[in-house]
Amino acid sequence: MAIIPETMISFSEGARPIPVIAMGTATELSIGGIEVVTPSTLIEAIKMGLIKSRSEIFITTKLWCNSADRHLVLPAIKQSLKNLGLEYIDLYLIHFPLKLIQEEFKLPVPNECIAAIDIKAVWEGMEECQNLGLTKSIGVSNFSSKRIQQILSFAKIPPAVNQVEMNPLWQQKKLNEFCKENGILITAYSALGAAGNSGWGHNHVMECDVLQDIAKSKGKTVAQISLRWLYEQGVSIAIKSFNTERMRQNLGIFDWSLTEEELNKIDQIPQRRHIYLSGSMVTEHNDVLAEFDAELD
């Protein structure tokens, strides 16, 4: 059994705890906005976290890009709640700062199906979801500091979380600093490069010589080194594994630390962004996507 540390995020009544490490459940089948959850896998994860009731489970889901319009936000969260069999979720995120105009999600997404998001209108819909108690907190995903600043200029409820790609090979230092200054928690996805996902994953993190050397010297796995580094950056982590032993390993990062020398070595790793938007999800030549890519820190 593992005791998972918590940090705090904002919600309507002040601050509330969120686990610093979460189990990601997104798969290639769920990218189109359909929740795909394997009950047996979640049961194993719950056993490891000493979970006794719904109130102790923190559940996050996202507003998919084809519902990124003001009038579609509320129906979208209601459908997600129906799919999940829940009365509320703990955190609801805007998946991307763009919208897709598609009746049926297909890859690659044609340029003409990608459009700019009316972020003010969509954020009003997100705020409505929180005000109605359908979600405890709201936030964003894959948003740059520029996009977040735009939301902060008009939001009645500021974003609690920004979920982005983050790992030792894409460290997001400027974005992390900006979010901390504004009371926004970063949640890191692709913490290990999503190596097991053929749709957008890569092996760059797991094959990094620096991380492999540190792991060998400490008697840890490369995954544990990467996750511990993220934990020491003050962010939360969404990590996916359907293997029980790797789940245990992923939780074994809290009773040791990286040395100053090891942290300095990781700081020097050449940075390499790997956003699946630019690969399998949509083409690289769309003006909206080009603006999105340019704004990422």
mmCIF file of C-alpha atoms in Angstrom:
data_model
loop_
_atom_site.group_PDB
_atom_site.id
_atom_site.type_symbol
_atom_site.label_atom_id
_atom_site.label_comp_id
_atom_site.label_asym_id
_atom_site.label_seq_id
_atom_site.Cartn_x
_atom_site.Cartn_y
_atom_site.Cartn_z
ATOM 1 C CA MET A 1 0.000 0.000 0.000
ATOM 2 C CA ALA A 2 1.236 3.495 -0.831
ATOM 3 C CA ILE A 3 0.441 6.835 0.770
ATOM 4 C CA ILE A 4 0.322 9.373 -2.037
ATOM 5 C CA PRO A 5 1.291 12.959 -1.125
ATOM 6 C CA GLU A 6 -1.113 15.756 -1.979
ATOM 7 C CA THR A 7 -0.847 19.353 -3.054
ATOM 8 C CA MET A 8 -3.541 22.027 -3.198
ATOM 9 C CA ILE A 9 -5.567 23.557 -6.035
ATOM 10 C CA SER A 10 -8.234 26.251 -6.047
ATOM 11 C CA PHE A 11 -11.964 25.645 -6.155
ATOM 12 C CA SER A 12 -15.128 27.569 -5.359
ATOM 13 C CA GLU A 13 -14.769 27.323 -1.593
ATOM 14 C CA GLY A 14 -11.036 27.993 -1.357
ATOM 15 C CA ALA A 15 -8.389 25.295 -1.716
ATOM 16 C CA ARG A 16 -8.698 21.539 -1.896
ATOM 17 C CA PRO A 17 -6.213 18.637 -2.073
ATOM 18 C CA ILE A 18 -5.185 16.834 -5.244
ATOM 19 C CA PRO A 19 -2.862 13.793 -5.340
ATOM 20 C CA VAL A 20 0.571 14.616 -6.741
ATOM 21 C CA ILE A 21 0.530 11.483 -8.862
ATOM 22 C CA ALA A 22 -2.487 10.216 -10.764
ATOM 23 C CA MET A 23 -3.257 7.264 -12.963
ATOM 24 C CA GLY A 24 -3.783 8.267 -16.580
ATOM 25 C CA THR A 25 -6.493 6.289 -18.381
ATOM 26 C CA ALA A 26 -6.422 7.877 -21.842
ATOM 27 C CA THR A 27 -5.695 5.492 -24.704
ATOM 28 C CA GLU A 28 -5.697 5.767 -28.477
ATOM 29 C CA LEU A 29 -9.327 4.665 -28.347
ATOM 30 C CA SER A 30 -10.260 7.522 -26.006
ATOM 31 C CA ILE A 31 -8.699 10.419 -27.904
ATOM 32 C CA GLY A 32 -11.986 11.251 -29.596
ATOM 33 C CA GLY A 33 -13.467 12.307 -26.286
ATOM 34 C CA ILE A 34 -14.820 8.922 -25.191
ATOM 35 C CA GLU A 35 -13.798 7.769 -21.716
ATOM 36 C CA VAL A 36 -12.152 4.356 -21.906
ATOM 37 C CA VAL A 37 -11.619 2.894 -18.447
ATOM 38 C CA THR A 38 -10.691 -0.693 -17.630
ATOM 39 C CA PRO A 39 -12.430 -1.552 -14.335
ATOM 40 C CA SER A 40 -9.911 -4.197 -13.271
ATOM 41 C CA THR A 41 -7.027 -1.773 -13.809
ATOM 42 C CA LEU A 42 -8.685 0.936 -11.743
ATOM 43 C CA ILE A 43 -9.417 -1.546 -8.974
ATOM 44 C CA GLU A 44 -5.707 -2.373 -8.778
ATOM 45 C CA ALA A 45 -4.856 1.322 -8.633
ATOM 46 C CA ILE A 46 -7.422 1.918 -5.891
ATOM 47 C CA LYS A 47 -6.027 -0.957 -3.834
ATOM 48 C CA MET A 48 -2.568 0.644 -3.927
ATOM 49 C CA GLY A 49 -3.853 4.000 -2.729
ATOM 50 C CA LEU A 50 -5.810 2.927 0.338
ATOM 51 C CA ILE A 51 -9.014 4.341 -1.182
ATOM 52 C CA LYS A 52 -12.169 3.761 0.859
ATOM 53 C CA SER A 53 -14.833 6.020 -0.706
ATOM 54 C CA ARG A 54 -15.683 8.224 -3.721
ATOM 55 C CA SER A 55 -14.666 11.329 -1.792
ATOM 56 C CA GLU A 56 -11.117 10.002 -1.666
ATOM 57 C CA ILE A 57 -10.889 9.509 -5.438
ATOM 58 C CA PHE A 58 -9.888 12.509 -7.558
ATOM 59 C CA ILE A 59 -11.303 12.175 -11.073
ATOM 60 C CA THR A 60 -10.362 14.424 -13.985
ATOM 61 C CA THR A 61 -11.823 14.501 -17.479
ATOM 62 C CA LYS A 62 -11.709 16.945 -20.380
ATOM 63 C CA LEU A 63 -13.842 18.955 -22.754
ATOM 64 C CA TRP A 64 -13.010 17.450 -26.128
ATOM 65 C CA CYS A 65 -12.218 19.755 -29.040
ATOM 66 C CA ASN A 66 -15.456 19.112 -30.933
ATOM 67 C CA SER A 67 -17.397 20.543 -27.970
ATOM 68 C CA ALA A 68 -15.313 23.714 -27.617
ATOM 69 C CA ASP A 69 -18.293 26.029 -28.121
ATOM 70 C CA ARG A 70 -20.225 27.845 -25.404
ATOM 71 C CA HIS A 71 -23.504 25.989 -25.983
ATOM 72 C CA LEU A 72 -21.811 22.574 -26.034
ATOM 73 C CA VAL A 73 -19.805 22.745 -22.800
ATOM 74 C CA LEU A 74 -22.615 21.867 -20.405
ATOM 75 C CA PRO A 75 -23.999 19.001 -22.529
ATOM 76 C CA ALA A 76 -20.458 17.638 -22.880
ATOM 77 C CA ILE A 77 -19.795 17.402 -19.145
ATOM 78 C CA LYS A 78 -23.229 15.870 -18.576
ATOM 79 C CA GLN A 79 -22.439 13.208 -21.167
ATOM 80 C CA SER A 80 -19.081 12.516 -19.511
ATOM 81 C CA LEU A 81 -20.779 12.151 -16.133
ATOM 82 C CA LYS A 82 -23.250 9.733 -17.684
ATOM 83 C CA ASN A 83 -20.430 7.741 -19.299
ATOM 84 C CA LEU A 84 -18.549 7.568 -16.010
ATOM 85 C CA GLY A 85 -21.598 6.922 -13.833
ATOM 86 C CA LEU A 86 -20.803 9.883 -11.592
ATOM 87 C CA GLU A 87 -22.684 12.817 -10.097
ATOM 88 C CA TYR A 88 -19.661 15.103 -10.269
ATOM 89 C CA ILE A 89 -16.045 15.132 -11.320
ATOM 90 C CA ASP A 90 -13.215 16.751 -9.417
ATOM 91 C CA LEU A 91 -11.531 18.580 -12.284
ATOM 92 C CA TYR A 92 -12.730 19.493 -15.777
ATOM 93 C CA LEU A 93 -10.184 20.694 -18.346
ATOM 94 C CA ILE A 94 -10.373 22.279 -21.793
ATOM 95 C CA HIS A 95 -8.412 19.743 -23.816
ATOM 96 C CA PHE A 96 -6.763 22.113 -26.347
ATOM 97 C CA PRO A 97 -6.885 25.820 -27.214
ATOM 98 C CA LEU A 98 -8.565 25.004 -30.524
ATOM 99 C CA LYS A 99 -11.700 23.297 -31.744
ATOM 100 C CA LEU A 100 -12.410 20.559 -34.249
ATOM 101 C CA ILE A 101 -15.340 20.701 -36.624
ATOM 102 C CA GLN A 102 -15.974 17.014 -37.262
ATOM 103 C CA GLU A 103 -19.050 14.855 -36.957
ATOM 104 C CA GLU A 104 -16.833 11.807 -36.525
ATOM 105 C CA PHE A 105 -13.266 11.980 -35.234
ATOM 106 C CA LYS A 106 -10.729 10.710 -37.756
ATOM 107 C CA LEU A 107 -6.950 10.919 -38.111
ATOM 108 C CA PRO A 108 -5.340 12.853 -39.578
ATOM 109 C CA VAL A 109 -7.661 15.794 -39.016
ATOM 110 C CA PRO A 110 -8.059 17.891 -42.196
ATOM 111 C CA ASN A 111 -6.942 21.522 -41.943
ATOM 112 C CA GLU A 112 -10.427 22.769 -42.769
ATOM 113 C CA CYS A 113 -11.770 20.999 -39.677
ATOM 114 C CA ILE A 114 -9.558 22.994 -37.281
ATOM 115 C CA ALA A 115 -10.747 26.371 -36.018
ATOM 116 C CA ALA A 116 -9.875 28.978 -33.414
ATOM 117 C CA ILE A 117 -11.542 28.702 -30.027
ATOM 118 C CA ASP A 118 -13.638 31.520 -28.528
ATOM 119 C CA ILE A 119 -11.907 31.118 -25.207
ATOM 120 C CA LYS A 120 -13.977 33.707 -23.338
ATOM 121 C CA ALA A 121 -17.244 32.040 -24.306
ATOM 122 C CA VAL A 122 -15.970 28.530 -23.643
ATOM 123 C CA TRP A 123 -14.531 29.551 -20.277
ATOM 124 C CA GLU A 124 -17.934 30.947 -19.297
ATOM 125 C CA GLY A 125 -19.300 27.475 -19.993
ATOM 126 C CA MET A 126 -16.598 25.920 -17.827
ATOM 127 C CA GLU A 127 -17.447 28.321 -15.007
ATOM 128 C CA GLU A 128 -21.103 27.332 -15.337
ATOM 129 C CA CYS A 129 -20.126 23.677 -14.894
ATOM 130 C CA GLN A 130 -18.378 24.512 -11.626
ATOM 131 C CA ASN A 131 -21.153 26.794 -10.404
ATOM 132 C CA LEU A 132 -23.664 23.983 -10.979
ATOM 133 C CA GLY A 133 -21.547 21.573 -8.933
ATOM 134 C CA LEU A 134 -20.892 19.238 -11.866
ATOM 135 C CA THR A 135 -17.161 19.709 -11.310
ATOM 136 C CA LYS A 136 -15.279 20.860 -8.237
ATOM 137 C CA SER A 137 -12.566 22.702 -10.182
ATOM 138 C CA ILE A 138 -11.865 23.768 -13.764
ATOM 139 C CA GLY A 139 -8.696 24.212 -15.755
ATOM 140 C CA VAL A 140 -6.975 23.865 -19.101
ATOM 141 C CA SER A 141 -4.650 21.523 -20.970
ATOM 142 C CA ASN A 142 -1.951 22.325 -23.527
ATOM 143 C CA PHE A 143 -2.280 26.065 -22.858
ATOM 144 C CA SER A 144 0.640 28.485 -23.084
ATOM 145 C CA SER A 145 1.238 31.314 -20.625
ATOM 146 C CA LYS A 146 -0.127 33.725 -23.232
ATOM 147 C CA ARG A 147 -3.384 31.812 -23.515
ATOM 148 C CA ILE A 148 -3.711 31.518 -19.744
ATOM 149 C CA GLN A 149 -3.083 35.230 -19.304
ATOM 150 C CA GLN A 150 -5.944 35.816 -21.702
ATOM 151 C CA ILE A 151 -8.262 33.739 -19.509
ATOM 152 C CA LEU A 152 -7.082 35.491 -16.350
ATOM 153 C CA SER A 153 -8.037 38.851 -17.869
ATOM 154 C CA PHE A 154 -11.753 38.018 -17.794
ATOM 155 C CA ALA A 155 -12.240 34.881 -15.667
ATOM 156 C CA LYS A 156 -14.509 34.958 -12.643
ATOM 157 C CA ILE A 157 -13.032 31.581 -11.718
ATOM 158 C CA PRO A 158 -9.340 31.268 -12.657
ATOM 159 C CA PRO A 159 -7.920 27.989 -13.969
ATOM 160 C CA ALA A 160 -6.815 25.655 -11.186
ATOM 161 C CA VAL A 161 -4.653 23.401 -13.370
ATOM 162 C CA ASN A 162 -2.805 23.417 -16.680
ATOM 163 C CA GLN A 163 -2.060 19.893 -17.921
ATOM 164 C CA VAL A 164 0.838 19.828 -20.390
ATOM 165 C CA GLU A 165 3.553 17.606 -21.790
ATOM 166 C CA MET A 166 6.445 17.753 -19.309
ATOM 167 C CA ASN A 167 9.418 15.514 -18.643
ATOM 168 C CA PRO A 168 13.208 15.864 -18.357
ATOM 169 C CA LEU A 169 13.444 16.220 -22.149
ATOM 170 C CA TRP A 170 10.772 18.951 -22.275
ATOM 171 C CA GLN A 171 11.058 20.748 -18.963
ATOM 172 C CA GLN A 172 8.619 23.654 -19.417
ATOM 173 C CA LYS A 173 10.525 25.841 -16.934
ATOM 174 C CA LYS A 174 9.081 29.184 -18.035
ATOM 175 C CA LEU A 175 5.543 27.861 -18.149
ATOM 176 C CA ASN A 176 5.911 26.214 -14.737
ATOM 177 C CA GLU A 177 7.196 29.469 -13.259
ATOM 178 C CA PHE A 178 4.332 31.449 -14.777
ATOM 179 C CA CYS A 179 1.727 29.002 -13.494
ATOM 180 C CA LYS A 180 3.190 29.011 -9.981
ATOM 181 C CA GLU A 181 3.118 32.816 -9.926
ATOM 182 C CA ASN A 182 -0.589 32.694 -10.773
ATOM 183 C CA GLY A 183 -1.597 29.910 -8.399
ATOM 184 C CA ILE A 184 -2.071 27.350 -11.177
ATOM 185 C CA LEU A 185 -0.817 23.804 -10.738
ATOM 186 C CA ILE A 186 0.847 22.117 -13.683
ATOM 187 C CA THR A 187 0.004 18.476 -14.229
ATOM 188 C CA ALA A 188 2.604 16.710 -16.358
ATOM 189 C CA TYR A 189 1.491 14.196 -18.952
ATOM 190 C CA SER A 190 3.828 12.114 -21.141
ATOM 191 C CA ALA A 191 6.118 12.048 -18.119
ATOM 192 C CA LEU A 192 7.881 9.038 -19.670
ATOM 193 C CA GLY A 193 7.214 9.969 -23.282
ATOM 194 C CA ALA A 194 4.069 7.803 -23.557
ATOM 195 C CA ALA A 195 6.339 5.147 -25.031
ATOM 196 C CA GLY A 196 3.629 2.481 -25.101
ATOM 197 C CA ASN A 197 1.234 4.521 -27.224
ATOM 198 C CA SER A 198 1.764 4.073 -30.953
ATOM 199 C CA GLY A 199 -0.393 7.102 -31.740
ATOM 200 C CA TRP A 200 1.931 9.740 -30.310
ATOM 201 C CA GLY A 201 4.389 8.104 -27.938
ATOM 202 C CA HIS A 202 8.179 8.042 -28.166
ATOM 203 C CA ASN A 203 11.153 6.425 -26.412
ATOM 204 C CA HIS A 204 13.317 9.528 -26.014
ATOM 205 C CA VAL A 205 12.862 9.737 -22.237
ATOM 206 C CA MET A 206 13.424 6.061 -21.534
ATOM 207 C CA GLU A 207 16.470 5.958 -23.822
ATOM 208 C CA CYS A 208 18.094 9.135 -22.466
ATOM 209 C CA ASP A 209 21.707 8.364 -21.482
ATOM 210 C CA VAL A 210 21.724 10.903 -18.640
ATOM 211 C CA LEU A 211 18.631 9.408 -17.037
ATOM 212 C CA GLN A 212 19.901 5.869 -17.554
ATOM 213 C CA ASP A 213 23.212 6.707 -15.849
ATOM 214 C CA ILE A 214 21.486 8.323 -12.867
ATOM 215 C CA ALA A 215 19.081 5.394 -12.571
ATOM 216 C CA LYS A 216 21.934 2.890 -12.580
ATOM 217 C CA SER A 217 23.913 4.774 -9.935
ATOM 218 C CA LYS A 218 20.873 5.050 -7.616
ATOM 219 C CA GLY A 219 19.481 1.567 -8.161
ATOM 220 C CA LYS A 220 16.263 3.018 -9.579
ATOM 221 C CA THR A 221 14.446 2.735 -12.886
ATOM 222 C CA VAL A 222 14.593 5.443 -15.549
ATOM 223 C CA ALA A 223 10.870 5.927 -15.009
ATOM 224 C CA GLN A 224 11.405 6.564 -11.303
ATOM 225 C CA ILE A 225 14.144 9.114 -12.030
ATOM 226 C CA SER A 226 11.889 10.999 -14.444
ATOM 227 C CA LEU A 227 8.919 10.940 -12.061
ATOM 228 C CA ARG A 228 11.023 11.996 -9.086
ATOM 229 C CA TRP A 229 12.427 14.895 -11.122
ATOM 230 C CA LEU A 230 8.894 16.039 -11.915
ATOM 231 C CA TYR A 231 7.871 15.739 -8.276
ATOM 232 C CA GLU A 232 10.802 17.953 -7.274
ATOM 233 C CA GLN A 233 9.627 20.596 -9.778
ATOM 234 C CA GLY A 234 6.482 21.077 -7.699
ATOM 235 C CA VAL A 235 4.063 19.704 -10.286
ATOM 236 C CA SER A 236 1.575 16.855 -10.212
ATOM 237 C CA ILE A 237 1.919 13.901 -12.560
ATOM 238 C CA ALA A 238 -0.492 11.873 -14.683
ATOM 239 C CA ILE A 239 1.171 8.563 -15.454
ATOM 240 C CA LYS A 240 -0.438 5.667 -17.289
ATOM 241 C CA SER A 241 0.377 2.033 -16.692
ATOM 242 C CA PHE A 242 -1.768 -1.067 -16.923
ATOM 243 C CA ASN A 243 0.966 -3.204 -15.352
ATOM 244 C CA THR A 244 0.597 -3.784 -11.612
ATOM 245 C CA GLU A 245 4.339 -3.973 -10.905
ATOM 246 C CA ARG A 246 5.039 -0.753 -12.793
ATOM 247 C CA MET A 247 2.200 0.921 -10.886
ATOM 248 C CA ARG A 248 4.036 0.036 -7.671
ATOM 249 C CA GLN A 249 7.321 1.329 -9.056
ATOM 250 C CA ASN A 250 5.695 4.594 -10.128
ATOM 251 C CA LEU A 251 4.570 5.172 -6.552
ATOM 252 C CA GLY A 252 8.006 4.393 -5.135
ATOM 253 C CA ILE A 253 9.446 7.874 -5.635
ATOM 254 C CA PHE A 254 8.663 9.633 -2.378
ATOM 255 C CA ASP A 255 11.228 8.315 0.127
ATOM 256 C CA TRP A 256 14.389 9.429 -1.667
ATOM 257 C CA SER A 257 15.581 12.458 -3.628
ATOM 258 C CA LEU A 258 17.892 13.524 -6.437
ATOM 259 C CA THR A 259 21.183 15.150 -5.526
ATOM 260 C CA GLU A 260 22.125 18.659 -6.617
ATOM 261 C CA GLU A 261 24.619 17.155 -9.051
ATOM 262 C CA GLU A 262 21.983 14.872 -10.537
ATOM 263 C CA LEU A 263 19.538 17.756 -10.900
ATOM 264 C CA ASN A 264 22.213 19.809 -12.658
ATOM 265 C CA LYS A 265 22.834 16.962 -15.100
ATOM 266 C CA ILE A 266 19.134 16.743 -15.884
ATOM 267 C CA ASP A 267 18.995 20.519 -16.375
ATOM 268 C CA GLN A 268 21.587 20.190 -19.138
ATOM 269 C CA ILE A 269 19.634 17.611 -21.170
ATOM 270 C CA PRO A 270 18.891 19.033 -24.661
ATOM 271 C CA GLN A 271 15.227 19.933 -24.872
ATOM 272 C CA ARG A 272 12.996 18.165 -27.355
ATOM 273 C CA ARG A 273 9.294 18.867 -27.599
ATOM 274 C CA HIS A 274 7.070 16.040 -28.758
ATOM 275 C CA ILE A 275 3.460 17.176 -29.132
ATOM 276 C CA TYR A 276 1.168 14.659 -30.711
ATOM 277 C CA LEU A 277 -0.878 17.501 -32.148
ATOM 278 C CA SER A 278 1.941 18.054 -34.598
ATOM 279 C CA GLY A 279 2.055 14.421 -35.600
ATOM 280 C CA SER A 280 -0.782 11.963 -35.688
ATOM 281 C CA MET A 281 -3.650 14.124 -34.556
ATOM 282 C CA VAL A 282 -3.566 16.982 -37.049
ATOM 283 C CA THR A 283 -1.327 18.159 -39.850
ATOM 284 C CA GLU A 284 1.419 20.720 -39.255
ATOM 285 C CA HIS A 285 0.370 23.277 -41.846
ATOM 286 C CA ASN A 286 -2.716 24.786 -40.278
ATOM 287 C CA ASP A 287 -2.547 28.458 -39.214
ATOM 288 C CA VAL A 288 -4.365 27.768 -35.947
ATOM 289 C CA LEU A 289 -1.959 24.994 -35.042
ATOM 290 C CA ALA A 290 1.038 27.123 -36.016
ATOM 291 C CA GLU A 291 -0.141 29.817 -33.591
ATOM 292 C CA PHE A 292 -0.676 27.188 -30.881
ATOM 293 C CA ASP A 293 2.810 25.721 -31.352
ATOM 294 C CA ALA A 294 4.460 29.149 -31.379
ATOM 295 C CA GLU A 295 2.910 30.087 -28.045
ATOM 296 C CA LEU A 296 4.134 27.058 -26.127
ATOM 297 C CA ASP A 297 6.973 27.833 -23.749
#
